[in-house]
Amino acid sequence: MTQERPIADIVLHPVRMKIIQQLGGRSMTTTELREALPEVKQATLYRHVAALLDADVLAVVEERQVRGAVERTLALGERMAHVGQGEMQAMDAVQLRSAFAMFLSGLSNDFEELLDDDHTEMRGMLGFSRAPLYLDAEDLERLQSEFMQVLTPYLQPRRDGQHRISLATVLIPETDGRTPS
C-alpha cells in the first residue's frame, strides 16, 4: 500500500469526504455505503473506495460471500482520514482553505439534513458553541489526549435508544497579537 501522497491530496475530494463521513466511528458494507450515498454512481463509489483503501484511509474489516460475490465491510483505516500537524504545515494556503471549506461543507450538509428531515425531536441533541482556550503546544497535546480518553467510551453504540451524533472540533489560533495577561 502506498502512503507517499499527502493525506490532504487523498481525502480532499467531495466523494471521498462523503465516504469518510459515513464511516466515521462505524463500519459499513459496500452495499450500505451505496444506500447511504445514492447520489454517487456505483462505479464512482467503488473507484474512490479503492483509492482510500490503497492509502490506508479505509480498511477492510470483514469479507463474506453473498450470492457468489464477496461483500466487504469497511471502516476507517490506519491513517484515520486525519490530517496531522506535519501535513497541515506542509499545505499551502489554497490547500488549507480547501480542506477547511470541505470540512465546513460537511457540517453544513449534516445540519441541513437535520432541518430538511424535520426531526424536531432531535434538536435537543443539537449544539454549537465557541470558547477561548489558552494553550501552548504541550497543553494542546495533553488536551487532545485527555479529550480522546473522555470520548472513547462513546465511539461505539452501547445500548438501544442512542443516537449517532457528530462532534466536530476546530482549533483556530487568534492572530491579533495580544498576549494573555
GROMACS .gro file of C-alpha atoms in nm:
model
  181
    1MET     CA    1   0.000   0.000   0.000
    2THR     CA    2   0.128   0.342  -0.088
    3GLN     CA    3   0.137   0.625   0.159
    4GLU     CA    4   0.362   0.868  -0.028
    5ARG     CA    5   0.079   1.101  -0.128
    6PRO     CA    6  -0.010   1.358   0.137
    7ILE     CA    7  -0.336   1.266   0.304
    8ALA     CA    8  -0.486   1.602   0.206
    9ASP     CA    9  -0.447   1.506  -0.161
   10ILE     CA   10  -0.634   1.184  -0.091
   11VAL     CA   11  -0.922   1.295   0.129
   12LEU     CA   12  -0.995   1.642  -0.013
   13HIS     CA   13  -1.235   1.517  -0.275
   14PRO     CA   14  -1.613   1.556  -0.227
   15VAL     CA   15  -1.696   1.187  -0.284
   16ARG     CA   16  -1.412   1.064  -0.065
   17MET     CA   17  -1.514   1.304   0.211
   18LYS     CA   18  -1.870   1.167   0.195
   19ILE     CA   19  -1.739   0.812   0.227
   20ILE     CA   20  -1.519   0.907   0.523
   21GLN     CA   21  -1.807   1.090   0.693
   22GLN     CA   22  -2.032   0.786   0.656
   23LEU     CA   23  -1.770   0.555   0.807
   24GLY     CA   24  -1.661   0.782   1.092
   25GLY     CA   25  -1.677   0.570   1.408
   26ARG     CA   26  -1.852   0.271   1.247
   27SER     CA   27  -1.815   0.003   0.985
   28MET     CA   28  -2.037  -0.043   0.682
   29THR     CA   29  -2.062  -0.284   0.393
   30THR     CA   30  -2.016  -0.153   0.043
   31THR     CA   31  -2.389  -0.213  -0.010
   32GLU     CA   32  -2.470   0.004   0.292
   33LEU     CA   33  -2.238   0.275   0.159
   34ARG     CA   34  -2.418   0.267  -0.178
   35GLU     CA   35  -2.753   0.303   0.002
   36ALA     CA   36  -2.623   0.590   0.218
   37LEU     CA   37  -2.483   0.773  -0.087
   38PRO     CA   38  -2.745   0.726  -0.362
   39GLU     CA   39  -2.625   1.037  -0.546
   40VAL     CA   40  -2.287   0.870  -0.614
   41LYS     CA   41  -2.276   0.631  -0.909
   42GLN     CA   42  -2.171   0.279  -0.814
   43ALA     CA   43  -1.857   0.276  -1.032
   44THR     CA   44  -1.752   0.615  -0.893
   45LEU     CA   45  -1.808   0.497  -0.536
   46TYR     CA   46  -1.601   0.183  -0.589
   47ARG     CA   47  -1.319   0.380  -0.755
   48HIS     CA   48  -1.297   0.620  -0.459
   49VAL     CA   49  -1.324   0.338  -0.204
   50ALA     CA   50  -1.032   0.168  -0.381
   51ALA     CA   51  -0.823   0.487  -0.361
   52LEU     CA   52  -0.899   0.525   0.010
   53LEU     CA   53  -0.814   0.159   0.073
   54ASP     CA   54  -0.486   0.194  -0.118
   55ALA     CA   55  -0.390   0.491   0.102
   56ASP     CA   56  -0.483   0.310   0.428
   57VAL     CA   57  -0.752   0.569   0.498
   58LEU     CA   58  -1.003   0.281   0.484
   59ALA     CA   59  -0.956  -0.081   0.584
   60VAL     CA   60  -1.149  -0.399   0.507
   61VAL     CA   61  -1.254  -0.536   0.846
   62GLU     CA   62  -1.459  -0.830   0.718
   63GLU     CA   63  -1.529  -1.018   0.396
   64ARG     CA   64  -1.810  -1.265   0.336
   65GLN     CA   65  -1.967  -1.448   0.044
   66VAL     CA   66  -2.305  -1.312  -0.063
   67ARG     CA   67  -2.470  -1.480  -0.365
   68GLY     CA   68  -2.138  -1.563  -0.530
   69ALA     CA   69  -1.977  -1.223  -0.467
   70VAL     CA   70  -1.751  -1.107  -0.187
   71GLU     CA   71  -1.909  -0.837   0.028
   72ARG     CA   72  -1.657  -0.621   0.212
   73THR     CA   73  -1.716  -0.439   0.537
   74LEU     CA   74  -1.517  -0.118   0.562
   75ALA     CA   75  -1.402   0.104   0.847
   76LEU     CA   76  -1.157   0.389   0.883
   77GLY     CA   77  -0.802   0.261   0.848
   78GLU     CA   78  -0.465   0.341   1.000
   79ARG     CA   79  -0.446   0.693   0.864
   80MET     CA   80  -0.796   0.761   1.000
   81ALA     CA   81  -0.858   1.041   0.749
   82HIS     CA   82  -0.690   1.278   0.990
   83VAL     CA   83  -0.465   1.550   0.860
   84GLY     CA   84  -0.188   1.572   1.119
   85GLN     CA   85   0.017   1.876   1.217
   86GLY     CA   86   0.307   1.786   0.988
   87GLU     CA   87   0.081   1.765   0.686
   88MET     CA   88  -0.103   2.082   0.792
   89GLN     CA   89   0.231   2.264   0.799
   90ALA     CA   90   0.316   2.130   0.452
   91MET     CA   91  -0.009   2.258   0.295
   92ASP     CA   92  -0.016   2.591   0.122
   93ALA     CA   93  -0.292   2.847   0.189
   94VAL     CA   94  -0.504   2.725  -0.104
   95GLN     CA   95  -0.497   2.363   0.021
   96LEU     CA   96  -0.578   2.472   0.377
   97ARG     CA   97  -0.870   2.683   0.255
   98SER     CA   98  -0.996   2.390   0.050
   99ALA     CA   99  -0.966   2.148   0.344
  100PHE     CA  100  -1.146   2.384   0.579
  101ALA     CA  101  -1.420   2.461   0.324
  102MET     CA  102  -1.473   2.086   0.272
  103PHE     CA  103  -1.494   2.037   0.649
  104LEU     CA  104  -1.747   2.319   0.688
  105SER     CA  105  -1.944   2.195   0.389
  106GLY     CA  106  -1.980   1.854   0.550
  107LEU     CA  107  -2.102   2.011   0.874
  108SER     CA  108  -2.344   2.231   0.684
  109ASN     CA  109  -2.482   1.933   0.490
  110ASP     CA  110  -2.541   1.739   0.813
  111PHE     CA  111  -2.715   2.041   0.967
  112GLU     CA  112  -2.935   2.088   0.658
  113GLU     CA  113  -3.031   1.719   0.658
  114LEU     CA  114  -3.142   1.751   1.019
  115LEU     CA  115  -3.358   2.053   0.935
  116ASP     CA  116  -3.486   1.919   0.600
  117ASP     CA  117  -3.597   1.591   0.751
  118ASP     CA  118  -3.788   1.790   1.014
  119HIS     CA  119  -3.652   1.591   1.307
  120THR     CA  120  -3.764   1.846   1.564
  121GLU     CA  121  -3.735   1.587   1.841
  122MET     CA  122  -3.360   1.562   1.768
  123ARG     CA  123  -3.295   1.934   1.811
  124GLY     CA  124  -3.248   1.883   2.184
  125MET     CA  125  -2.926   1.700   2.097
  126LEU     CA  126  -2.803   1.978   1.868
  127GLY     CA  127  -2.548   2.228   1.993
  128PHE     CA  128  -2.270   2.455   1.889
  129SER     CA  129  -2.051   2.685   2.090
  130ARG     CA  130  -1.719   2.861   2.097
  131ALA     CA  131  -1.475   2.903   2.384
  132PRO     CA  132  -1.133   3.067   2.402
  133LEU     CA  133  -0.857   2.846   2.542
  134TYR     CA  134  -0.503   2.943   2.643
  135LEU     CA  135  -0.262   2.668   2.539
  136ASP     CA  136   0.094   2.608   2.434
  137ALA     CA  137   0.195   2.307   2.221
  138GLU     CA  138   0.237   2.083   2.526
  139ASP     CA  139  -0.104   2.185   2.666
  140LEU     CA  140  -0.267   2.116   2.330
  141GLU     CA  141  -0.115   1.768   2.309
  142ARG     CA  142  -0.234   1.689   2.664
  143LEU     CA  143  -0.583   1.830   2.593
  144GLN     CA  144  -0.618   1.618   2.278
  145SER     CA  145  -0.509   1.305   2.464
  146GLU     CA  146  -0.748   1.370   2.753
  147PHE     CA  147  -1.028   1.452   2.510
  148MET     CA  148  -0.984   1.115   2.337
  149GLN     CA  149  -0.989   0.938   2.675
  150VAL     CA  150  -1.322   1.106   2.753
  151LEU     CA  151  -1.469   1.029   2.409
  152THR     CA  152  -1.352   0.668   2.371
  153PRO     CA  153  -1.644   0.508   2.563
  154TYR     CA  154  -1.890   0.689   2.334
  155LEU     CA  155  -1.737   0.595   1.997
  156GLN     CA  156  -1.941   0.273   1.964
  157PRO     CA  157  -2.311   0.212   2.036
  158ARG     CA  158  -2.366   0.057   2.379
  159ARG     CA  159  -2.745   0.026   2.415
  160ASP     CA  160  -3.079   0.083   2.242
  161GLY     CA  161  -3.215   0.435   2.215
  162GLN     CA  162  -2.882   0.600   2.146
  163HIS     CA  163  -2.842   0.836   1.852
  164ARG     CA  164  -2.529   0.886   1.648
  165ILE     CA  165  -2.408   1.244   1.695
  166SER     CA  166  -2.127   1.409   1.503
  167LEU     CA  167  -1.883   1.602   1.723
  168ALA     CA  168  -1.660   1.838   1.529
  169THR     CA  169  -1.372   2.042   1.666
  170VAL     CA  170  -1.194   2.336   1.512
  171LEU     CA  171  -0.882   2.495   1.655
  172ILE     CA  172  -0.803   2.839   1.517
  173PRO     CA  173  -0.526   3.035   1.688
  174GLU     CA  174  -0.611   3.402   1.726
  175THR     CA  175  -0.369   3.630   1.542
  176ASP     CA  176  -0.448   3.968   1.694
  177GLY     CA  177  -0.105   3.986   1.856
  178ARG     CA  178  -0.237   4.015   2.212
  179THR     CA  179  -0.072   3.809   2.479
  180PRO     CA  180  -0.262   3.688   2.783
  181SER     CA  181  -0.208   3.891   3.097
   0.00000   0.00000   0.00000
